[in-house]
Amino acid sequence: MTDPHQGVHSGTPGATRFDAAALHRLAAVTFLGFASGLPLALTGQAMQAWLSLEGLDLATIGFLSLVGLPYTFKFLWAPLMDRFELPWLGRRRGWLVLTQLALAGALLWMADTSPVASTKAFALLAVLVAFVAASQDVVIDAYRTDLLAARERGLGSSLSVLGYRLAMVLSGGIALIWVDPTNVSGPGGGWTWPAVYRFMAGLMAGAAVLSALVLPRVRALGDRSSVARQDLIGFAALLVAVAVGFVVSDRLGPPIARTLLAPWFDASTMAEALKTKWIDLLALMLGLAFTLPLAAWAARAARFETLLSGLRSYFSQRGAAAFLAFIVLYKLGDAFAGSLMTPFLLKSMMFSPAEVGVVNKLIGLWLTIGGALLGGALMLRLGLWRSLLVFGVLQMLSNLGFWWLAVNGKGVWPGLVVPAFDWGFVRLAHATDIDGGLLMVIAVENLSSGMGTAAFVAFLMSLCNQRFTATQYALLSAFASVGRVWVGPLAGVMAESIGWPAFFVVSTVLAAPALLMLWWLRAAVVELEVDPATLIADD
């Protein structure tokens, strides 16, 4: 049997042929992967580079990684994107255009704010960018899951990762070459960070135009307005609960944290500035421990139906709670190692911005593309469970490369010289020396991370019910973002406390629990590999 909506044909079990409609869908998810990845680096790696070059200290940069908090809470407003459709463009596409235009405006505003003279205002604008970017991700993830057939998800996820990584190459790698003070790059000479952010704002505006004009539609699920008013009330109750939690945590968290840590501080010789960072970190954890249960109570009391129904639907499946724990753990070691990678390479290892940009992104680009595409291709043979296991082991081992780099420093391996070039969109004014050890470590990390992410995205899509795609995928990807966002403050404080070599050993150890848990969840994950369309065809 052929499902014309999906555009995938079954001859023998497992055979797959892509028609023009399927290729259109795959091209769409590649483009949306790019739109998703572009703003992420602008509140992550690119922003860290900007802050590092402006002279901010490592612990402060680590705490500013918390601007990514919206990525971990996006499931709270994702139900509104499941419930409501904006006019004219249909399900999903209207939200895409709105969030992409909002991102363009927020990036322009951020470009006009100094991170040194107005640090607090800059941080709040970064939070705004992250909020809108997380909202865009809610729609993109739901759109991709609704659009792709089950047998397209392996290839679709690898192409999405490809687009995502290409965007991060641009905003997190090529941008470093543009702003390198020793390199005259880009049209019209060297760029400043504000100029880079204005350029990225223009790209997001262009993405909004493409989303409106060329993306395929997804099937509407009918009128769901009967409880729309209740959902708005429920969301308002959530906002009130979060506001109350923030105020209470801001006033009571620091003194409680200071009291709890006093015995440890009295017995240590830690610098006062570092003690303050530990107090801030514990106060943050205490605030979350208070605010999250309060928000959950508010959602139930106000009957936030789409959120509650989506969560009930997800938790009705076998192994739902265990899957959430696995989602947090699978990328934890990778996130821990990468949380402060830019300050590590620029400030500790003293590599130049151009060298980091060329190695980490321009050269790493081809290895990341290879990793994502190879991961998608291998999934066709390995299946979901074995792909997660094999790629997870490779991710874990890649962290040891950064430990080796921290211990041995520069110049251990022969390097190479990248000649000057001018590709129009990026120009290297003079030949740049590339350290061989840096090249080796980044190559392994990009290849393994691309493979692991392709398998991980396919795994998340397989867990979603289409009726609540935005809500459920937002929940799952929010848990996946826990490591990337929340380890930043701990990583900054820990790196200053124990040093970089021990820090990367810790990051490697943190990757092991996910692999043990994956072995335990083998039967449940294998069940997710069954394609219902294939079963119908076989019948």
Coordinates of C-alpha atoms in Angstrom, one line a residue:
M1 CA 0.0 0.0 0.0
T2 CA 1.2 3.5 -0.8
D3 CA 0.4 6.5 1.4
P4 CA 0.1 9.4 -1.0
H5 CA 0.4 11.9 1.8
Q6 CA 3.8 10.7 2.7
G7 CA 5.2 10.1 -0.7
V8 CA 7.0 6.8 0.2
H9 CA 6.4 3.6 -1.6
S10 CA 6.8 0.1 -0.3
G11 CA 7.7 -2.8 -2.5
T12 CA 9.6 -5.2 -0.4
P13 CA 9.7 -4.6 3.3
G14 CA 12.1 -1.8 4.1
A15 CA 12.4 -0.6 0.5
T16 CA 12.1 3.1 0.1
R17 CA 11.8 5.3 -3.0
F18 CA 11.6 9.1 -2.8
D19 CA 9.4 10.9 -5.3
A20 CA 9.4 14.7 -6.0
A21 CA 7.1 15.5 -3.0
A22 CA 9.4 13.6 -0.7
L23 CA 12.5 15.4 -2.1
H24 CA 10.6 18.7 -1.5
R25 CA 10.0 17.7 2.1
L26 CA 13.6 16.8 2.6
A27 CA 14.8 20.1 1.1
A28 CA 12.4 21.9 3.5
V29 CA 13.8 20.2 6.6
T30 CA 17.3 21.0 5.5
F31 CA 16.4 24.7 5.1
L32 CA 14.7 24.8 8.4
G33 CA 17.7 23.1 10.1
F34 CA 19.7 26.1 8.9
A35 CA 17.1 28.6 10.2
S36 CA 17.2 26.8 13.6
G37 CA 21.0 26.7 13.9
L38 CA 21.6 30.3 12.9
P39 CA 20.4 32.1 16.1
L40 CA 21.7 29.3 18.5
A41 CA 25.4 30.3 18.1
L42 CA 24.4 34.0 18.4
T43 CA 23.5 33.3 22.0
G44 CA 26.1 30.6 22.4
Q45 CA 29.5 30.2 20.8
A46 CA 29.5 33.6 18.9
M47 CA 28.3 35.4 21.9
Q48 CA 31.0 33.8 24.0
A49 CA 33.6 34.8 21.5
W50 CA 32.3 38.4 21.6
L51 CA 32.4 38.4 25.4
S52 CA 35.8 36.8 25.6
L53 CA 37.3 39.4 23.2
E54 CA 35.7 42.1 25.3
G55 CA 37.6 40.9 28.3
L56 CA 34.8 39.4 30.5
D57 CA 35.9 36.7 33.0
L58 CA 35.3 33.0 32.5
A59 CA 32.9 32.5 35.3
T60 CA 30.7 35.4 34.1
I61 CA 30.7 34.0 30.6
G62 CA 29.7 30.7 32.0
F63 CA 26.7 32.2 33.9
L64 CA 25.7 34.1 30.7
S65 CA 25.1 30.7 29.1
L66 CA 21.9 30.8 31.1
V67 CA 20.5 33.1 28.5
G68 CA 19.6 29.8 26.8
L69 CA 17.1 29.0 29.5
P70 CA 14.1 29.4 27.2
Y71 CA 15.3 26.3 25.3
T72 CA 14.7 24.2 28.5
F73 CA 11.2 25.6 29.2
K74 CA 9.8 25.9 25.7
F75 CA 7.3 23.1 26.3
L76 CA 5.3 25.5 28.5
W77 CA 4.2 27.7 25.6
A78 CA 4.5 25.1 22.9
P79 CA 0.8 24.0 23.5
L80 CA -0.3 27.4 22.2
M81 CA 1.4 26.6 18.9
D82 CA -0.4 23.3 18.8
R83 CA -3.7 24.9 19.7
F84 CA -3.7 28.0 17.5
E85 CA -3.1 28.5 13.8
L86 CA -2.2 31.9 12.4
P87 CA -4.3 33.1 9.4
W88 CA -3.4 32.6 5.7
L89 CA -0.3 30.4 5.9
G90 CA -1.9 27.3 7.6
R91 CA -0.7 25.0 10.3
R92 CA 2.9 25.6 11.4
R93 CA 4.0 28.0 8.6
G94 CA 2.4 31.1 10.1
W95 CA 4.2 30.6 13.4
L96 CA 7.5 30.1 11.4
V97 CA 7.2 33.4 9.6
L98 CA 6.2 35.3 12.8
T99 CA 9.1 33.9 14.9
Q100 CA 11.7 34.5 12.1
L101 CA 10.7 38.1 11.7
A102 CA 10.8 38.6 15.5
L103 CA 14.3 37.1 15.5
A104 CA 15.5 39.5 12.9
G105 CA 14.2 42.4 15.0
A106 CA 15.7 41.1 18.2
L107 CA 19.1 40.5 16.7
L108 CA 19.2 44.1 15.3
W109 CA 18.4 45.4 18.8
M110 CA 21.1 43.2 20.3
A111 CA 23.6 44.5 17.8
D112 CA 23.1 48.0 19.1
T113 CA 23.8 47.1 22.7
S114 CA 27.3 47.0 24.3
P115 CA 28.0 43.8 26.3
V116 CA 30.5 45.8 28.5
A117 CA 28.8 49.1 29.1
S118 CA 25.3 47.6 29.4
T119 CA 25.9 44.0 30.5
K120 CA 22.5 43.5 32.1
A121 CA 20.6 44.9 29.1
F122 CA 22.7 42.8 26.7
A123 CA 22.0 39.7 28.7
L124 CA 18.2 40.4 28.7
L125 CA 18.3 40.9 24.9
A126 CA 20.1 37.6 24.5
V127 CA 17.4 36.0 26.6
L128 CA 14.8 37.5 24.2
V129 CA 16.7 36.2 21.2
A130 CA 16.8 32.8 22.8
F131 CA 13.1 32.9 23.7
V132 CA 12.1 33.7 20.1
A133 CA 14.7 31.1 18.7
A134 CA 13.3 28.5 21.1
S135 CA 9.8 29.3 19.9
Q136 CA 11.0 28.9 16.3
D137 CA 12.5 25.6 17.2
V138 CA 9.1 24.4 18.7
V139 CA 7.5 25.0 15.3
I140 CA 10.3 23.6 13.2
D141 CA 10.5 20.4 15.3
A142 CA 6.8 19.9 15.1
Y143 CA 6.7 20.8 11.4
R144 CA 9.5 18.3 10.6
T145 CA 7.8 15.5 12.6
D146 CA 4.4 16.1 11.0
L147 CA 5.9 16.4 7.5
L148 CA 8.2 13.3 7.3
A149 CA 7.1 9.7 6.9
A150 CA 8.6 7.3 9.4
R151 CA 11.0 5.9 6.9
E152 CA 12.2 9.4 5.9
R153 CA 13.1 10.3 9.4
G154 CA 16.7 8.9 9.5
L155 CA 17.7 10.8 6.3
G156 CA 15.5 13.8 7.2
S157 CA 17.1 14.1 10.6
S158 CA 20.6 13.9 9.1
L159 CA 19.7 16.6 6.5
S160 CA 18.3 18.7 9.3
V161 CA 21.5 18.4 11.3
L162 CA 23.4 19.3 8.1
G163 CA 21.4 22.5 7.7
Y164 CA 21.8 23.2 11.4
R165 CA 25.5 22.7 11.4
L166 CA 26.0 24.8 8.2
A167 CA 24.2 27.7 10.0
M168 CA 26.5 27.3 13.0
V169 CA 29.5 27.3 10.7
L170 CA 28.4 30.6 9.5
S171 CA 27.3 32.3 12.8
G172 CA 29.8 30.5 15.0
G173 CA 32.8 30.0 12.8
I174 CA 33.0 32.2 9.7
A175 CA 31.9 35.1 11.9
L176 CA 35.1 34.6 14.0
I177 CA 37.2 35.1 10.8
W178 CA 35.2 38.2 9.9
V179 CA 35.9 39.8 13.2
D180 CA 39.6 38.7 13.7
P181 CA 41.5 42.0 14.2
T182 CA 44.5 40.6 12.3
N183 CA 42.5 39.6 9.3
V184 CA 40.8 42.0 6.8
S185 CA 37.8 39.9 5.9
G186 CA 34.4 40.3 4.4
P187 CA 33.3 42.9 1.9
G188 CA 34.5 46.4 2.7
G189 CA 37.1 45.3 5.3
G190 CA 37.1 43.9 8.8
W191 CA 33.8 43.4 10.5
T192 CA 32.7 44.2 14.1
W193 CA 30.5 42.0 16.2
P194 CA 27.5 44.4 15.8
A195 CA 27.9 44.2 12.0
V196 CA 27.8 40.4 12.2
Y197 CA 24.6 40.4 14.2
R198 CA 23.0 42.9 11.8
F199 CA 23.9 40.6 8.9
M200 CA 22.4 37.6 10.7
A201 CA 19.2 39.6 11.3
G202 CA 19.0 40.1 7.5
L203 CA 19.3 36.3 7.0
M204 CA 16.5 35.6 9.4
A205 CA 14.3 38.1 7.5
G206 CA 15.1 36.3 4.3
A207 CA 14.2 33.0 6.0
A208 CA 10.8 34.3 6.8
V209 CA 10.2 35.1 3.1
L210 CA 11.2 31.6 2.1
S211 CA 9.0 30.0 4.8
A212 CA 6.0 31.9 3.5
L213 CA 6.5 31.1 -0.1
V214 CA 8.2 27.7 -0.6
L215 CA 7.5 25.4 2.3
P216 CA 5.0 22.5 1.8
R217 CA 1.9 22.6 3.8
V218 CA 1.1 20.0 6.5
R219 CA -2.3 18.5 7.1
A220 CA -4.6 20.4 9.5
L221 CA -6.1 18.5 12.4
G222 CA -9.5 20.2 12.4
D223 CA -11.2 22.7 14.7
R224 CA -9.7 22.6 18.2
S225 CA -11.1 25.9 19.5
S226 CA -13.4 24.5 22.1
V227 CA -10.9 24.8 24.9
A228 CA -8.7 27.6 23.4
R229 CA -9.9 30.0 26.0
Q230 CA -9.0 27.6 28.8
D231 CA -5.5 27.2 27.3
L232 CA -5.0 31.0 27.3
I233 CA -6.1 31.0 31.0
G234 CA -3.7 28.1 31.7
F235 CA -0.8 29.8 30.1
A236 CA -1.5 33.0 32.0
A237 CA -1.5 31.0 35.2
L238 CA 1.9 29.6 34.3
L239 CA 3.3 33.0 33.7
V240 CA 2.1 34.2 37.1
A241 CA 3.5 31.1 38.8
V242 CA 6.9 31.7 37.1
A243 CA 6.9 35.4 38.1
V244 CA 6.1 34.5 41.7
G245 CA 8.8 31.9 41.7
F246 CA 11.4 34.3 40.3
V247 CA 10.6 37.0 42.9
V248 CA 10.7 34.6 45.8
S249 CA 13.9 32.9 44.5
D250 CA 15.6 36.2 43.9
R251 CA 15.0 37.3 47.5
L252 CA 15.4 34.1 49.5
G253 CA 17.7 32.0 47.3
P254 CA 21.1 33.8 47.8
P255 CA 20.9 34.0 51.7
I256 CA 19.8 30.3 51.9
A257 CA 22.6 29.3 49.5
R258 CA 25.1 31.3 51.5
T259 CA 24.1 29.6 54.7
L260 CA 24.2 26.1 53.2
L261 CA 27.7 26.7 51.7
A262 CA 29.2 28.5 54.7
P263 CA 30.7 25.3 56.3
W264 CA 32.5 24.4 53.1
F265 CA 33.7 28.0 52.5
D266 CA 35.0 28.3 56.1
A267 CA 37.3 25.3 55.4
S268 CA 38.6 26.4 52.0
T269 CA 40.9 29.1 50.7
M270 CA 38.8 29.8 47.6
A271 CA 38.8 33.4 46.3
E272 CA 35.8 35.5 47.3
A273 CA 34.8 36.0 43.7
L274 CA 34.6 32.3 43.1
K275 CA 32.7 31.8 46.3
T276 CA 30.1 34.3 45.0
K277 CA 29.7 32.2 41.8
W278 CA 29.1 29.0 43.8
I279 CA 26.5 30.9 45.9
D280 CA 24.8 32.2 42.7
L281 CA 24.8 28.7 41.3
L282 CA 23.2 27.0 44.3
A283 CA 20.7 29.9 44.6
L284 CA 19.7 29.2 41.0
M285 CA 19.2 25.5 41.7
L286 CA 17.1 26.3 44.8
G287 CA 15.0 28.7 42.7
L288 CA 14.2 26.1 40.1
A289 CA 13.3 23.5 42.8
F290 CA 10.7 26.0 44.0
T291 CA 9.4 27.4 40.7
L292 CA 9.0 24.2 38.7
P293 CA 6.6 22.5 41.1
L294 CA 4.7 25.8 41.5
A295 CA 4.3 26.1 37.7
A296 CA 3.1 22.5 37.5
W297 CA 0.5 23.1 40.2
A298 CA -0.7 26.2 38.3
A299 CA -1.1 24.4 35.0
R300 CA -3.2 21.7 36.7
A301 CA -5.3 24.2 38.7
A302 CA -6.0 26.3 35.6
R303 CA -6.7 23.3 33.4
F304 CA -4.1 24.1 30.7
E305 CA -5.7 21.3 28.6
T306 CA -3.4 21.1 25.6
L307 CA -0.3 21.0 27.8
L308 CA -1.8 18.4 30.1
S309 CA -3.3 16.3 27.3
G310 CA 0.0 16.3 25.4
L311 CA 1.9 15.3 28.6
R312 CA -0.7 12.5 29.3
S313 CA -0.4 11.2 25.8
Y314 CA 3.4 11.1 26.0
F315 CA 3.5 9.5 29.4
S316 CA 1.0 6.8 28.4
Q317 CA 3.7 5.0 26.3
R318 CA 6.1 2.4 27.6
G319 CA 9.3 3.7 29.1
A320 CA 8.2 7.4 28.9
A321 CA 9.9 8.5 32.1
A322 CA 13.0 6.5 31.5
F323 CA 13.2 8.0 28.0
L324 CA 13.2 11.5 29.5
A325 CA 16.1 10.6 31.8
F326 CA 18.0 9.1 28.8
I327 CA 17.4 12.3 26.7
V328 CA 19.0 14.4 29.4
L329 CA 22.0 12.1 29.7
Y330 CA 22.7 11.3 26.1
K331 CA 24.2 14.6 25.2
L332 CA 25.3 15.6 28.7
G333 CA 29.0 14.7 28.3
D334 CA 29.1 16.3 24.9
A335 CA 27.4 19.5 26.2
F336 CA 29.7 19.7 29.2
A337 CA 32.8 19.5 27.1
G338 CA 31.5 22.1 24.6
S339 CA 29.9 24.5 27.0
L340 CA 33.0 26.7 27.2
M341 CA 34.9 25.5 24.2
T342 CA 35.3 29.0 22.7
P343 CA 36.8 30.6 25.8
F344 CA 39.0 27.5 26.2
L345 CA 40.5 27.8 22.7
L346 CA 40.7 31.6 22.7
K347 CA 41.7 32.5 26.3
S348 CA 43.4 29.3 27.7
M349 CA 45.0 27.8 24.6
M350 CA 45.6 31.3 23.0
F351 CA 44.6 30.3 19.5
S352 CA 43.7 33.2 17.3
P353 CA 40.0 33.8 16.3
A354 CA 40.8 33.1 12.7
E355 CA 42.6 29.9 13.6
V356 CA 39.6 28.7 15.7
G357 CA 37.2 29.8 13.0
V358 CA 39.1 28.0 10.2
V359 CA 39.6 24.8 12.1
N360 CA 36.4 24.6 14.2
K361 CA 34.1 25.5 11.4
L362 CA 35.5 25.8 7.9
I363 CA 37.5 22.6 8.0
G364 CA 35.1 21.1 10.6
L365 CA 32.3 21.8 8.2
W366 CA 33.1 19.0 5.8
L367 CA 33.6 16.6 8.7
T368 CA 30.3 17.6 10.3
I369 CA 28.5 17.2 6.9
G370 CA 30.2 13.8 6.6
G371 CA 29.2 12.9 10.1
A372 CA 25.5 13.8 9.7
L373 CA 25.1 12.2 6.3
L374 CA 27.1 9.1 7.3
G375 CA 25.0 8.8 10.5
G376 CA 21.8 8.9 8.5
A377 CA 23.1 6.3 6.0
L378 CA 24.4 4.0 8.7
M379 CA 21.0 4.2 10.5
L380 CA 19.4 2.5 7.5
R381 CA 21.6 -0.6 8.4
L382 CA 22.2 -0.3 12.1
G383 CA 18.7 0.7 13.2
L384 CA 17.9 3.2 15.8
W385 CA 19.2 1.5 19.0
R386 CA 22.5 0.4 17.6
S387 CA 23.1 3.8 16.0
L388 CA 22.5 5.5 19.3
L389 CA 24.9 3.2 21.1
V390 CA 27.7 3.3 18.5
F391 CA 27.5 7.0 18.0
G392 CA 27.2 7.6 21.7
V393 CA 30.5 5.8 22.4
L394 CA 32.2 7.9 19.7
Q395 CA 30.9 11.1 21.3
M396 CA 32.2 10.1 24.7
L397 CA 35.7 9.2 23.4
S398 CA 35.9 12.5 21.4
N399 CA 36.0 14.4 24.8
L400 CA 39.3 12.9 25.6
G401 CA 40.8 14.7 22.7
F402 CA 40.2 18.0 24.5
W403 CA 41.8 16.6 27.6
W404 CA 44.8 15.7 25.5
L405 CA 44.9 19.2 24.0
A406 CA 44.7 20.8 27.5
V407 CA 47.6 18.6 28.8
N408 CA 49.9 18.9 25.8
G409 CA 49.2 22.3 24.5
K410 CA 50.2 23.6 21.1
G411 CA 52.8 22.4 18.7
V412 CA 52.8 18.6 19.6
W413 CA 51.6 17.5 16.2
P414 CA 52.7 19.0 12.9
G415 CA 50.3 21.6 11.6
L416 CA 49.5 23.1 8.2
V417 CA 49.2 26.5 6.7
V418 CA 45.9 27.6 5.2
P419 CA 46.7 30.0 2.3
A420 CA 45.0 33.3 2.0
F421 CA 41.7 33.1 0.1
D422 CA 38.7 35.2 -1.0
W423 CA 35.4 33.3 -1.4
G424 CA 33.3 36.5 -1.6
F425 CA 31.4 35.9 1.6
V426 CA 34.6 35.3 3.6
R427 CA 38.2 36.3 3.0
L428 CA 41.4 35.3 4.8
A429 CA 43.8 38.2 4.2
H430 CA 47.0 36.3 4.9
A431 CA 48.1 32.7 5.4
T432 CA 47.1 31.2 8.8
D433 CA 49.1 28.6 10.7
I434 CA 46.8 25.7 11.9
D435 CA 47.9 23.6 14.9
G436 CA 47.9 19.9 14.1
G437 CA 46.6 18.9 17.6
L438 CA 43.7 21.4 17.4
L439 CA 42.9 20.1 13.9
M440 CA 42.8 16.4 15.0
V441 CA 40.7 17.1 18.1
I442 CA 38.1 19.2 16.3
A443 CA 37.9 16.8 13.4
V444 CA 37.1 13.8 15.7
E445 CA 34.6 15.9 17.7
N446 CA 32.7 17.2 14.6
L447 CA 32.5 13.8 13.0
S448 CA 31.2 12.0 16.1
S449 CA 28.8 14.8 17.1
G450 CA 27.2 15.0 13.7
M451 CA 26.6 11.2 13.7
G452 CA 25.2 11.2 17.3
T453 CA 22.9 14.2 16.7
A454 CA 21.4 12.6 13.5
A455 CA 20.5 9.5 15.5
F456 CA 19.2 11.5 18.5
V457 CA 16.9 13.7 16.4
A458 CA 15.4 10.6 14.8
F459 CA 14.9 9.1 18.2
L460 CA 13.0 12.2 19.4
M461 CA 10.7 12.2 16.4
S462 CA 9.8 8.6 17.0
L463 CA 8.4 9.4 20.4
C464 CA 5.9 12.0 19.3
N465 CA 2.1 11.8 18.8
Q466 CA 1.2 14.0 15.8
R467 CA -1.8 15.5 17.6
F468 CA 0.5 17.1 20.1
T469 CA 3.7 17.3 18.1
A470 CA 4.7 20.8 19.2
T471 CA 4.0 20.1 22.8
Q472 CA 5.7 16.7 23.0
Y473 CA 8.7 17.5 20.9
A474 CA 9.2 20.7 22.8
L475 CA 9.2 18.7 26.0
L476 CA 11.7 16.2 24.7
S477 CA 14.0 18.7 23.1
A478 CA 13.8 20.9 26.3
F479 CA 15.1 17.9 28.3
A480 CA 17.8 17.5 25.6
S481 CA 18.8 21.1 26.2
V482 CA 19.2 20.7 29.9
G483 CA 22.9 19.8 29.5
R484 CA 23.7 22.4 26.9
V485 CA 22.1 25.2 29.0
W486 CA 22.5 24.2 32.6
V487 CA 26.0 23.0 32.7
G488 CA 27.3 26.4 31.6
P489 CA 27.4 28.0 35.1
L490 CA 28.7 24.8 36.7
A491 CA 31.3 24.3 33.9
G492 CA 32.6 27.9 34.3
V493 CA 33.0 27.6 38.1
M494 CA 34.4 24.0 37.8
A495 CA 37.0 24.9 35.1
E496 CA 38.3 27.7 37.3
S497 CA 38.3 25.4 40.4
I498 CA 39.9 22.2 39.0
G499 CA 41.6 23.2 35.8
W500 CA 40.9 22.3 32.2
P501 CA 42.4 18.7 32.1
A502 CA 40.4 17.5 35.0
F503 CA 37.3 19.3 33.6
F504 CA 37.5 17.3 30.3
V505 CA 38.0 14.0 32.2
V506 CA 34.7 14.8 34.1
S507 CA 33.0 15.5 30.8
T508 CA 34.0 12.1 29.5
V509 CA 32.8 10.3 32.6
L510 CA 29.4 12.1 32.4
A511 CA 28.8 10.5 29.0
A512 CA 28.9 6.9 30.4
P513 CA 25.6 6.7 32.3
A514 CA 23.6 7.3 29.1
L515 CA 25.2 4.4 27.4
L516 CA 24.5 2.1 30.3
M517 CA 20.9 3.3 30.3
L518 CA 20.6 2.8 26.6
W519 CA 21.6 -0.9 27.1
W520 CA 18.8 -1.2 29.7
L521 CA 16.2 0.4 27.4
R522 CA 17.1 -1.7 24.4
A523 CA 13.8 -3.5 24.0
A524 CA 11.8 -0.2 24.3
V525 CA 14.0 1.6 21.8
V526 CA 13.9 -1.3 19.3
E527 CA 10.0 -1.1 19.4
L528 CA 10.3 2.5 18.1
E529 CA 12.0 1.4 15.0
V530 CA 8.8 -0.3 13.7
D531 CA 7.3 1.7 10.8
P532 CA 3.5 1.5 10.9
A533 CA 3.3 2.2 7.2
T534 CA 5.5 -0.9 6.5
L535 CA 3.2 -3.0 8.7
I536 CA 0.2 -1.8 6.7
A537 CA 2.0 -2.6 3.4
D538 CA 2.8 -6.1 4.6
D539 CA -0.8 -6.7 5.6

